[in-house]
Structure formats: C-alpha cells, structure tokens
C-alpha cells in the first residue's frame, strides 16, 4: 500500500435506467417477433394439412365410387383416378400411396414401394375408419392417412360412433414435405430481422432519450447543488419534479438554513465579544486621557482614577475568563472531571457560604433547605460554577431585604435544585433569551453588578453536559425561580 486513497469510478444512474428500459422494450420486441414467426409457420402448415385432408376426402370418395380398389388391375377403370392421384400429389409436391385391405401398397406415385406391405401406425389406425394426420416438425413433413370406404359405411360409422368396425377397403396415404413452408418462413424471418434491427436501433435511441428525460431533474439538482457548494448559498435549491428530488431539495435547503443560522450566530457572537471587550478598554482610555489632560491633578484624584482603571481591568479579565470557560465547554468533547457520589448538600452549602458576604451587603436573607442527603456523579468544579451563577444572580437581581431560597431534593433518578428569589423578576418576553450569550434584560444594572451576560449561558452549558435541564419561572416585580434537574448517575 502506498497510502494514497484509491478512487473507484462511480457508475452513473443512467446505466441502470437505460438497462431497465432496454429490458422492458427490446426484449419483448425480440420475443414477440420470434413468437409471431413461429405462429405464422404453424398456421401455414395447418392450412396446408386441412387442404390435404379435403383433397384426400374427395379422392377417397372418388375411389370408393368408382370401385378403384376392386378393379386395381384394370387400367381402363383406374386411369382417371390415377391421373387425379398424380395431380394431387404434384399439387402438394408430395407422394401418394394407396394401400388395400391386405396392407399392401397397390399404387405409389413415386413407383418405389408398389406391392410392398405397409406398417405405418397412422395407416393401420385409419383402417378403423377415422382419418389420421401426423406432423413431424423435426424432419419437416406431415402425412394424411384417409380411409377409403363406401358412402353408406361412412354414414353408418358416424351414426354408430367409433365402436362399430366400418367396412374400410383401403387407405390413402399422402406424405407432404413442409420444407418449403419452413423455407418461406426463414425467408420472411430474414427480411423481418433487418426490420427488427432497424426497429431495435430506433428503440435504443428512444430508450436513451427517455433515460435522459427521466434524469433531467436529477441533473438539474446536481447543477444547483454544485453551484451551492461553490458558495452560492443565496440560490434556493428547488427541483420538485419528483418526490425524491423535492425531498433532497428540502433537506439541502434546511441544512443551508441551519448553516446560515450558525454562521449568523457566530458573526453576532464575534461582534458581541468585540463590543464587550472594547467597553472596559474605552473606559480605561477615557479615564487615562482625563488624567493626562489635567496639569497637576491631586493625588486623591490619581488614586480614584487608578482604582476605576483597575476595576475596568478586572472586568475585562472576567469577560475573558467567562469566554474561555464557554469556549472550553462548547468544544465537541469537553473534559468532564466526574466525582462519583459527590455530596451535593456540601457543594451547595459551600456555595452559600462563599456568597453570604454579598448577600449581607444587600441585607438579603439566604435560606437553604436540604430535603434529603443527595449524592450524585458530578463534575464538582463545573456544577459549583453553574449553581453559583444562579444564586449570585438571585442576590444581584434582588431588592434590599429580599430573600433567596435554595432547595435541594431528589428522587431515585434525579436531584433537583431550586433557586427562588423575590427580586425584580424577568419579563415574560425576555425569559426565552436570558440563556443566550451576552443577553441582559437591563444592561445598566448588569454592568453595575459586574455581570458579563455570559453567566446563564455557562450555567446552561454545564447542566446540559451533565445531561440535565434548567427551567425558569418568573414574573416581573415578583421574583424568579430557576429549577435545575440532573441525573444522579452520570453516563458519558
Ligand atoms: P449577567 O452577567 O448579566 O448576570 P447572566 O447570563 O447571568 O448575565 O444573566 C442574564 C440576564 O438575565 C441578566 O442580565 C439579568 O437581566 C437576567 N437575570 C438573571 N437572573 C435573574 C434573576 N434571578 N432575576 C432577575 N433577572 C435575572
């Protein structure tokens, strides 16, 4: 192996379609021609045999009427019938043999077997009174064996059925070669073959045209898809000629829409990030420029401005930290550092302990209600960050002397953390946006409290990474309740 990937030629769909059409048109055509020519030959032979039977009937009647067999040695009596026999034999290009009741040949138009005894099955059967015919397709001949019997005997035999033995005096055997008919059929077939070839060529061209016509929408689809893949995403794919091409068009359009949405959200994110990162820098520049603009600013003013600049730097650092956290979690396979059976009670108690000082600043009461002991498989660092964001928000977006109520409960499958506050609440129409990156209901307030607008996005990401879910219930001016639900057992 030289490592290079081998590219196999891929067959065009046109080939199976063309093959199907050829099977459906040319093969029936050939079969039909074969069947027709066989039928034609059979028909010719059947007609010839019927004619032969008629002639034999007339001849046999004549023979019995003139007592031919009784006077076989009297040439004056038999010459007329003999002439008739020769004429009929010539007419069919065959041979007529007359057999008497001793099975002896008394007349042969070929003059070969006169006086010989005949043992042909059909001749013997014809002595039973019924005419016999036999067709030998392989050797290309047929014969008709016709009984020679007086008229009365024929009628009596017909009336009594086959049981009675009629008085058959002899049998007339006409043997005819069917080679001529076969030759005629071959000649016609030969002529037909030329016609058939022309017809087949015509059908092949028609089949190729039909295949091209059937594939036209597919080719159109391929053309549009190619244009789309070359970057022309504005052009809508629309080939609704077949259900399949319509389904493909719809699927591609939906993919393109999703890609566009992803692209737009990425652009929006980049523009949001630039804007967010620029805000502290602009503040720092304004502060620095004002300081530099003053001739001899007092030392307190220096200190005050430098403090503000330091705060802005902290803010910038926080935005960058939050962004890095988000980017790390947005990766396809973020590292999950799962601790089996971690105590969620302790984890929440720890968070509340850390946040107590800022709650105290606003005289906010922090209540923790742990319904039961909960142990679960979680990434402690990440989950702490997620719950911390929620409790911090409940404190930040609260009023003086407000309340934050944290409840921990579980069932046999999940644990539930409810963070309830009686703060400013979130208007109904904003609720679906608060988990979006950089989304803030009140920009000024968020900025005042040092928010980046990324907290809830990070929280939601972390909960999803734990295969959990978060729900928000809120009423403006009354407060908000965030409920987190996470499975006790982590299945990667
Ligand atoms: P921020 O850094 O601005 O706090 P978050 O992503 O944590 O960003 O929150 C997004 C927005 O949702 C906040 O700016 C705020 O307007 C609103 N919000 C979040 N939690 C609460 C809450 N408990 N009560 C009222 N509004 C809230």
Coordinates of C-alpha atoms and ligand atoms in Angstrom, one line a residue:
X1 CA 0.0 0.0 0.0
X2 CA 1.4 3.4 -0.9
X3 CA -1.0 5.1 1.4
X4 CA -2.8 7.0 -1.4
X5 CA -6.5 6.5 -1.4
X6 CA -7.8 4.7 -4.5
X7 CA -10.6 6.4 -6.3
X8 CA -13.1 3.9 -7.9
X9 CA -15.1 5.1 -10.8
X10 CA -18.7 5.5 -9.8
X11 CA -21.3 4.3 -12.2
X12 CA -23.9 6.8 -13.5
X13 CA -27.5 6.2 -12.6
X14 CA -28.2 6.5 -16.3
X15 CA -26.8 3.0 -16.9
X16 CA -29.2 1.0 -14.7
X17 CA -32.1 3.2 -16.0
X18 CA -31.1 2.5 -19.6
X19 CA -30.7 -1.2 -18.9
X20 CA -34.2 -1.4 -17.4
X21 CA -35.7 0.4 -20.4
X22 CA -33.9 -1.9 -22.8
X23 CA -35.1 -4.9 -20.9
X24 CA -38.6 -3.5 -20.9
X25 CA -38.7 -2.7 -24.6
X26 CA -36.1 -4.6 -26.7
X27 CA -36.6 -8.0 -25.2
X28 CA -40.4 -8.1 -25.6
X29 CA -39.8 -6.9 -29.2
X30 CA -37.5 -9.8 -30.0
X31 CA -39.7 -12.3 -28.2
X32 CA -42.8 -11.1 -30.0
X33 CA -41.0 -11.4 -33.4
X34 CA -40.0 -15.0 -32.6
X35 CA -43.5 -16.0 -31.4
X36 CA -45.1 -14.3 -34.4
X37 CA -42.9 -16.1 -36.9
X38 CA -43.5 -19.5 -35.2
X39 CA -47.2 -18.9 -35.2
X40 CA -47.1 -17.9 -38.9
X41 CA -45.4 -21.2 -39.8
X42 CA -47.8 -23.2 -37.7
X43 CA -50.7 -21.5 -39.4
X44 CA -49.4 -22.2 -42.9
X45 CA -48.8 -25.9 -42.2
X46 CA -52.2 -26.2 -40.5
X47 CA -53.9 -24.7 -43.6
X48 CA -51.9 -26.9 -45.9
X49 CA -52.9 -30.0 -43.9
X50 CA -56.6 -29.0 -44.0
X51 CA -56.4 -28.6 -47.7
X52 CA -54.7 -32.0 -48.0
X53 CA -57.4 -33.6 -45.9
X54 CA -60.1 -32.1 -48.1
X55 CA -58.4 -33.3 -51.3
X56 CA -57.9 -36.8 -49.8
X57 CA -61.6 -36.9 -48.8
X58 CA -62.7 -36.1 -52.4
X59 CA -60.2 -38.6 -53.8
X60 CA -61.2 -41.3 -51.3
X61 CA -64.9 -40.8 -52.3
X62 CA -64.0 -41.0 -55.9
X63 CA -62.1 -44.2 -55.4
X64 CA -64.9 -45.9 -53.5
X65 CA -67.4 -44.6 -56.0
X66 CA -65.5 -46.0 -59.0
X67 CA -64.6 -49.3 -57.2
X68 CA -60.9 -48.3 -57.7
X69 CA -59.6 -50.9 -55.3
X70 CA -61.7 -53.7 -56.7
X71 CA -60.6 -53.0 -60.2
X72 CA -57.0 -52.1 -59.5
X73 CA -55.6 -54.2 -62.3
X74 CA -58.0 -52.8 -64.9
X75 CA -56.2 -49.7 -66.3
X76 CA -59.3 -48.6 -68.2
X77 CA -61.2 -48.3 -64.9
X78 CA -58.5 -46.7 -62.8
X79 CA -56.7 -44.3 -65.3
X80 CA -59.0 -41.4 -64.4
X81 CA -58.5 -41.8 -60.7
X82 CA -54.7 -42.4 -61.2
X83 CA -54.5 -39.1 -63.1
X84 CA -56.3 -37.4 -60.3
X85 CA -53.9 -39.0 -57.7
X86 CA -50.9 -37.7 -59.7
X87 CA -52.4 -34.2 -60.0
X88 CA -53.0 -34.0 -56.2
X89 CA -49.5 -35.5 -55.4
X90 CA -48.0 -32.9 -57.7
X91 CA -50.1 -30.1 -56.3
X92 CA -48.8 -30.7 -52.8
X93 CA -45.3 -31.7 -54.1
X94 CA -45.7 -34.9 -52.1
X95 CA -46.3 -38.6 -52.5
X96 CA -49.5 -40.6 -52.5
X97 CA -49.6 -44.2 -51.6
X98 CA -52.8 -46.3 -51.9
X99 CA -53.0 -49.3 -49.5
X100 CA -55.5 -52.1 -49.9
X101 CA -57.2 -54.1 -47.1
X102 CA -54.2 -56.5 -47.0
X103 CA -52.0 -53.5 -46.1
X104 CA -50.3 -53.9 -49.4
X105 CA -49.4 -50.9 -51.5
X106 CA -51.3 -51.0 -54.7
X107 CA -50.3 -47.6 -56.0
X108 CA -47.3 -45.3 -55.3
X109 CA -46.8 -42.0 -57.1
X110 CA -43.1 -42.5 -56.6
X111 CA -43.3 -46.0 -58.0
X112 CA -40.9 -47.2 -55.3
X113 CA -42.9 -49.4 -52.9
X114 CA -45.6 -50.9 -55.1
X115 CA -46.5 -54.4 -53.9
X116 CA -44.8 -53.9 -50.5
X117 CA -46.7 -54.2 -47.2
X118 CA -47.1 -51.1 -45.1
X119 CA -46.8 -50.9 -41.4
X120 CA -47.2 -47.2 -40.6
X121 CA -49.2 -46.6 -37.4
X122 CA -51.5 -43.9 -38.8
X123 CA -52.3 -46.1 -41.8
X124 CA -53.3 -49.0 -39.6
X125 CA -55.3 -46.7 -37.4
X126 CA -57.1 -45.2 -40.5
X127 CA -58.4 -48.7 -41.2
X128 CA -60.5 -48.0 -38.1
X129 CA -62.5 -45.6 -40.3
X130 CA -61.2 -42.3 -39.0
X131 CA -58.8 -40.1 -41.0
X132 CA -55.3 -39.7 -39.3
X133 CA -52.8 -36.9 -39.6
X134 CA -49.3 -36.7 -38.3
X135 CA -46.8 -33.8 -38.3
X136 CA -43.1 -34.3 -37.9
X137 CA -41.7 -30.9 -37.1
X138 CA -38.1 -32.2 -36.8
X139 CA -38.0 -34.0 -40.2
X140 CA -40.2 -31.3 -41.8
X141 CA -43.1 -33.4 -43.2
X142 CA -46.6 -34.4 -42.5
X143 CA -48.9 -37.1 -43.7
X144 CA -52.6 -37.7 -44.0
X145 CA -54.0 -41.2 -43.9
X146 CA -57.5 -41.3 -45.3
X147 CA -59.8 -44.4 -45.1
X148 CA -61.4 -45.5 -48.4
X149 CA -64.9 -46.7 -47.6
X150 CA -68.3 -46.8 -49.3
X151 CA -70.5 -43.8 -48.5
X152 CA -73.1 -45.9 -46.6
X153 CA -70.4 -47.4 -44.4
X154 CA -69.1 -43.9 -43.6
X155 CA -72.6 -42.7 -42.6
X156 CA -73.2 -45.9 -40.5
X157 CA -69.9 -45.5 -38.8
X158 CA -70.7 -41.8 -38.0
X159 CA -74.1 -42.8 -36.6
X160 CA -72.9 -45.7 -34.5
X161 CA -69.8 -43.9 -33.2
X162 CA -66.3 -45.3 -33.1
X163 CA -67.3 -48.7 -31.6
X164 CA -68.5 -50.3 -34.9
X165 CA -65.9 -51.6 -37.3
X166 CA -66.7 -49.9 -40.7
X167 CA -66.0 -51.6 -44.0
X168 CA -62.7 -49.9 -44.9
X169 CA -61.5 -51.1 -48.3
X170 CA -58.1 -49.4 -48.2
X171 CA -56.2 -46.3 -47.1
X172 CA -54.9 -43.3 -49.0
X173 CA -51.6 -42.0 -47.6
X174 CA -50.5 -38.5 -48.6
X175 CA -47.0 -37.6 -47.5
X176 CA -46.0 -33.9 -47.9
X177 CA -42.7 -32.2 -47.1
X178 CA -43.1 -29.0 -45.1
X179 CA -39.6 -27.8 -46.0
X180 CA -41.0 -25.3 -48.5
X181 CA -43.1 -23.7 -45.8
X182 CA -40.1 -23.7 -43.4
X183 CA -38.0 -22.1 -46.1
X184 CA -40.7 -19.4 -46.7
X185 CA -40.8 -18.7 -43.0
X186 CA -37.0 -18.4 -42.9
X187 CA -37.0 -16.0 -45.8
X188 CA -39.7 -13.9 -44.1
X189 CA -37.7 -14.0 -40.8
X190 CA -34.6 -12.9 -42.7
X191 CA -36.5 -9.9 -44.0
X192 CA -38.0 -9.3 -40.6
X193 CA -34.6 -9.4 -39.0
X194 CA -33.5 -6.3 -41.0
X195 CA -36.7 -4.6 -40.0
X196 CA -36.2 -5.7 -36.4
X197 CA -32.7 -4.4 -36.3
X198 CA -33.9 -1.0 -37.6
X199 CA -36.7 -1.1 -35.0
X200 CA -34.2 -2.1 -32.2
X201 CA -31.9 0.8 -33.2
X202 CA -34.8 3.1 -33.1
X203 CA -35.9 1.8 -29.7
X204 CA -32.4 2.1 -28.4
X205 CA -32.3 5.7 -29.4
X206 CA -35.8 6.2 -27.9
X207 CA -34.7 4.5 -24.7
X208 CA -31.6 6.6 -24.4
X209 CA -33.7 9.7 -24.9
X210 CA -36.2 8.5 -22.3
X211 CA -33.4 7.9 -19.8
X212 CA -32.0 11.4 -20.4
X213 CA -35.5 12.8 -19.9
X214 CA -36.1 10.8 -16.7
X215 CA -32.7 12.1 -15.4
X216 CA -33.2 15.7 -16.3
X217 CA -34.5 16.8 -12.9
X218 CA -31.6 14.9 -11.2
X219 CA -29.1 16.6 -13.5
X220 CA -30.7 20.0 -12.6
X221 CA -30.5 19.1 -8.9
X222 CA -26.8 18.2 -9.3
X223 CA -26.2 21.5 -11.1
X224 CA -27.9 23.5 -8.4
X225 CA -26.1 21.6 -5.6
X226 CA -22.7 22.3 -7.4
X227 CA -23.5 26.0 -7.5
X228 CA -24.5 25.9 -3.9
X229 CA -21.3 24.1 -2.9
X230 CA -19.3 26.7 -4.8
X231 CA -20.6 29.2 -2.3
X232 CA -23.8 30.5 -4.0
X233 CA -25.9 29.8 -0.8
X234 CA -28.5 32.5 -1.7
X235 CA -29.8 30.5 -4.6
X236 CA -32.6 28.3 -3.3
X237 CA -32.4 24.6 -4.3
X238 CA -35.8 23.9 -5.9
X239 CA -36.3 20.8 -8.1
X240 CA -39.8 19.5 -7.3
X241 CA -40.2 17.4 -10.4
X242 CA -40.1 14.1 -8.4
X243 CA -40.9 13.5 -4.8
X244 CA -37.3 12.3 -4.3
X245 CA -35.7 15.4 -5.8
X246 CA -38.1 17.6 -3.9
X247 CA -37.1 15.8 -0.6
X248 CA -33.4 16.2 -1.4
X249 CA -34.0 19.9 -2.3
X250 CA -35.9 20.4 1.0
X251 CA -33.2 18.6 3.0
X252 CA -30.4 20.7 1.4
X253 CA -32.4 23.9 1.9
X254 CA -32.9 23.1 5.6
X255 CA -29.2 22.3 6.0
X256 CA -28.2 25.6 4.3
X257 CA -30.7 27.5 6.6
X258 CA -29.1 25.9 9.6
X259 CA -25.6 26.6 8.4
X260 CA -26.6 30.2 7.7
X261 CA -28.1 30.5 11.2
X262 CA -24.9 29.1 12.7
X263 CA -22.9 31.5 10.6
X264 CA -25.0 34.4 11.6
X265 CA -24.9 33.5 15.3
X266 CA -21.1 33.1 15.1
X267 CA -20.8 36.6 13.5
X268 CA -23.1 38.0 16.1
X269 CA -21.1 36.3 18.8
X270 CA -17.8 37.8 17.4
X271 CA -19.3 41.2 17.2
X272 CA -20.7 40.9 20.8
X273 CA -17.3 39.7 22.1
X274 CA -15.5 42.7 20.4
X275 CA -18.1 45.1 21.8
X276 CA -17.9 43.6 25.3
X277 CA -14.1 43.6 25.3
X278 CA -14.0 47.2 23.9
X279 CA -16.2 48.7 26.6
X280 CA -13.7 48.4 29.5
X281 CA -10.9 49.5 27.2
X282 CA -12.9 52.6 26.2
X283 CA -13.5 53.4 29.9
X284 CA -9.8 52.9 30.7
X285 CA -8.8 55.2 27.8
X286 CA -11.3 57.9 28.9
X287 CA -10.0 57.7 32.5
X288 CA -6.4 57.8 31.4
X289 CA -7.0 60.6 28.9
X290 CA -8.7 62.7 31.5
X291 CA -5.9 62.2 33.9
X292 CA -3.3 63.1 31.3
X293 CA -5.4 66.1 30.3
X294 CA -5.0 67.6 33.8
X295 CA -1.9 69.7 34.6
X296 CA -1.3 68.8 38.2
X297 CA -4.1 66.5 39.4
X298 CA -4.3 66.0 43.1
X299 CA -3.1 62.7 44.5
X300 CA -6.6 61.5 45.6
X301 CA -7.8 62.1 42.1
X302 CA -5.0 59.9 40.8
X303 CA -5.9 57.2 43.3
X304 CA -9.6 57.4 42.4
X305 CA -9.0 57.2 38.7
X306 CA -6.4 54.4 39.1
X307 CA -9.0 52.4 41.2
X308 CA -11.6 52.8 38.4
X309 CA -9.0 51.7 35.8
X310 CA -8.2 48.7 38.0
X311 CA -11.9 47.8 38.2
X312 CA -12.2 48.0 34.4
X313 CA -9.2 45.7 34.1
X314 CA -10.8 43.3 36.5
X315 CA -13.9 43.4 34.4
X316 CA -12.0 42.8 31.2
X317 CA -10.3 39.8 32.8
X318 CA -13.7 38.4 34.0
X319 CA -15.1 38.7 30.5
X320 CA -12.1 36.9 29.1
X321 CA -12.3 34.2 31.8
X322 CA -16.0 33.6 31.1
X323 CA -15.4 33.4 27.4
X324 CA -12.6 30.9 27.9
X325 CA -14.9 28.8 30.1
X326 CA -17.6 28.9 27.5
X327 CA -15.3 28.1 24.6
X328 CA -13.9 25.2 26.6
X329 CA -17.4 23.8 27.1
X330 CA -18.5 24.4 23.6
X331 CA -15.8 22.0 22.3
X332 CA -17.1 18.7 20.9
X333 CA -15.8 16.6 23.8
X334 CA -15.3 18.9 26.8
X335 CA -13.3 17.3 29.7
X336 CA -15.6 16.2 32.4
X337 CA -14.0 15.6 35.7
X338 CA -16.7 13.4 37.3
X339 CA -16.5 12.6 41.0
X340 CA -18.6 9.6 41.8
X341 CA -21.1 10.0 44.7
X342 CA -20.2 13.6 45.4
X343 CA -22.2 15.2 48.2
X344 CA -24.5 17.8 46.6
X345 CA -25.6 19.0 50.1
X346 CA -22.0 20.0 50.9
X347 CA -21.4 21.5 47.5
X348 CA -24.4 23.9 47.9
X349 CA -23.6 24.7 51.5
X350 CA -20.1 25.7 50.3
X351 CA -21.5 28.0 47.5
X352 CA -23.9 29.7 50.0
X353 CA -21.0 30.2 52.4
X354 CA -19.0 32.0 49.7
X355 CA -21.9 34.2 48.7
X356 CA -23.1 35.1 52.2
X357 CA -20.9 38.3 52.3
X358 CA -22.5 39.8 49.2
X359 CA -26.0 38.8 50.4
X360 CA -25.3 40.5 53.7
X361 CA -24.3 43.8 51.8
X362 CA -27.8 44.0 50.5
X363 CA -29.5 42.6 53.6
X364 CA -30.7 39.6 51.7
X365 CA -31.7 36.5 53.6
X366 CA -30.2 33.3 52.2
X367 CA -32.2 30.2 53.2
X368 CA -31.0 26.7 52.5
X369 CA -33.4 23.8 52.7
X370 CA -32.0 20.4 52.1
X371 CA -34.8 17.9 52.0
X372 CA -32.5 14.9 51.9
X373 CA -28.9 13.7 51.7
X374 CA -28.0 13.7 48.0
X375 CA -25.0 12.0 46.4
X376 CA -24.5 12.1 42.7
X377 CA -21.9 11.7 40.0
X378 CA -21.0 15.3 39.0
X379 CA -18.1 17.5 37.9
X380 CA -17.9 19.4 41.2
X381 CA -16.0 22.4 39.8
X382 CA -18.3 22.9 36.9
X383 CA -21.5 22.3 38.9
X384 CA -20.4 24.7 41.6
X385 CA -19.8 27.4 38.9
X386 CA -23.3 26.8 37.5
X387 CA -25.2 26.9 40.8
X388 CA -23.0 29.8 42.0
X389 CA -24.1 31.8 38.9
X390 CA -27.7 31.1 39.7
X391 CA -27.5 32.1 43.4
X392 CA -25.4 35.1 42.6
X393 CA -28.0 36.3 40.1
X394 CA -30.7 35.7 42.7
X395 CA -28.8 38.1 45.0
X396 CA -27.8 40.6 42.3
X397 CA -31.2 41.0 40.8
X398 CA -33.0 41.2 44.1
X399 CA -34.1 44.2 46.2
X400 CA -33.0 45.4 49.6
X401 CA -34.0 42.9 52.3
X402 CA -35.1 40.4 49.7
X403 CA -35.0 36.6 50.1
X404 CA -33.2 33.8 48.3
X405 CA -34.5 30.3 48.9
X406 CA -32.4 27.3 47.8
X407 CA -33.9 23.9 48.0
X408 CA -32.3 20.5 47.3
X409 CA -34.3 17.4 46.8
X410 CA -34.1 14.1 44.9
X411 CA -35.9 11.1 43.7
X412 CA -34.5 7.7 42.7
X413 CA -33.2 9.1 39.4
X414 CA -32.6 12.8 39.6
X415 CA -31.7 15.5 42.0
X416 CA -33.4 18.9 41.9
X417 CA -32.0 22.3 43.0
X418 CA -34.5 25.2 43.2
X419 CA -33.2 28.8 43.5
X420 CA -36.1 31.1 44.2
X421 CA -35.9 34.8 44.8
X422 CA -38.4 37.6 45.4
X423 CA -36.4 40.1 43.4
X424 CA -37.1 42.2 40.2
X425 CA -38.2 39.2 38.1
X426 CA -37.8 38.8 34.3
X427 CA -40.5 40.0 31.9
X428 CA -42.3 37.2 30.1
X429 CA -40.9 38.1 26.6
X430 CA -37.3 38.2 27.8
X431 CA -37.4 34.8 29.6
X432 CA -36.5 32.8 26.5
X433 CA -33.4 34.9 25.8
X434 CA -31.7 35.0 29.2
X435 CA -29.7 31.8 28.4
X436 CA -28.2 33.4 25.3
X437 CA -24.7 34.7 25.4
X438 CA -24.3 38.4 26.3
X439 CA -28.1 38.8 26.8
X440 CA -29.1 41.1 29.6
X441 CA -32.5 42.3 30.5
X442 CA -31.2 45.5 32.0
X443 CA -27.8 46.3 30.6
X444 CA -27.0 49.1 33.0
X445 CA -27.9 47.0 36.1
X446 CA -25.9 44.0 34.9
X447 CA -22.9 46.3 34.3
X448 CA -23.3 47.9 37.7
X449 CA -23.2 44.5 39.3
X450 CA -20.2 43.4 37.3
X451 CA -22.1 41.0 35.1
X452 CA -20.9 39.8 31.7
X453 CA -24.1 38.4 30.3
X454 CA -22.4 35.0 30.0
X455 CA -23.3 33.6 33.4
X456 CA -26.6 31.8 32.4
X457 CA -25.1 30.6 29.1
X458 CA -22.3 29.0 31.0
X459 CA -24.8 27.6 33.6
X460 CA -27.0 26.0 30.9
X461 CA -24.0 24.5 29.1
X462 CA -22.8 22.9 32.3
X463 CA -26.2 21.4 33.1
X464 CA -26.5 20.1 29.6
X465 CA -23.1 18.5 29.9
X466 CA -24.5 16.6 33.0
X467 CA -27.5 15.5 30.8
X468 CA -29.8 17.7 32.9
X469 CA -32.1 20.6 32.3
X470 CA -32.9 24.0 33.6
X471 CA -36.3 25.7 33.8
X472 CA -37.2 29.3 34.6
X473 CA -40.4 30.7 36.1
X474 CA -40.6 34.3 36.7
X475 CA -43.0 37.3 37.0
X476 CA -41.8 40.9 36.6
X477 CA -41.6 42.6 40.0
X478 CA -42.3 39.4 41.9
X479 CA -39.2 37.3 41.6
X480 CA -37.7 34.4 39.7
X481 CA -37.4 30.6 40.2
X482 CA -34.7 28.6 38.4
X483 CA -35.1 24.8 38.7
X484 CA -32.2 22.6 37.9
X485 CA -32.7 18.8 37.3
X486 CA -29.7 16.5 36.9
X487 CA -29.5 12.7 36.8
X488 CA -27.9 11.1 39.9
X489 CA -25.8 8.7 37.8
X490 CA -23.6 10.2 35.0
X491 CA -23.5 8.1 31.8
X492 CA -20.8 9.5 29.4
Ligands
LIG1 P1 -25.2 38.7 33.9 O1 -23.7 38.6 33.9 O2 -25.6 40.0 33.2 O3 -25.8 38.5 35.2 P2 -26.5 36.3 33.2 O4 -26.3 35.5 32.0 O5 -26.1 35.6 34.5 O6 -25.7 37.6 32.9 O7 -27.9 36.7 33.2 C1 -28.5 37.2 32.0 C2 -29.6 38.3 32.4 O8 -30.7 37.6 33.0 C3 -29.2 39.2 33.4 O9 -28.5 40.3 32.8 C4 -30.5 39.6 34.1 O10 -31.1 40.7 33.3 C5 -31.3 38.4 34.0 N1 -31.4 37.6 35.2 C6 -30.7 36.5 35.5 N2 -31.0 36.0 36.7 C7 -32.0 36.8 37.2 C8 -32.8 36.8 38.4 N3 -32.6 35.9 39.3 N4 -33.7 37.8 38.5 C9 -33.9 38.7 37.5 N5 -33.2 38.7 36.4 C10 -32.3 37.8 36.2

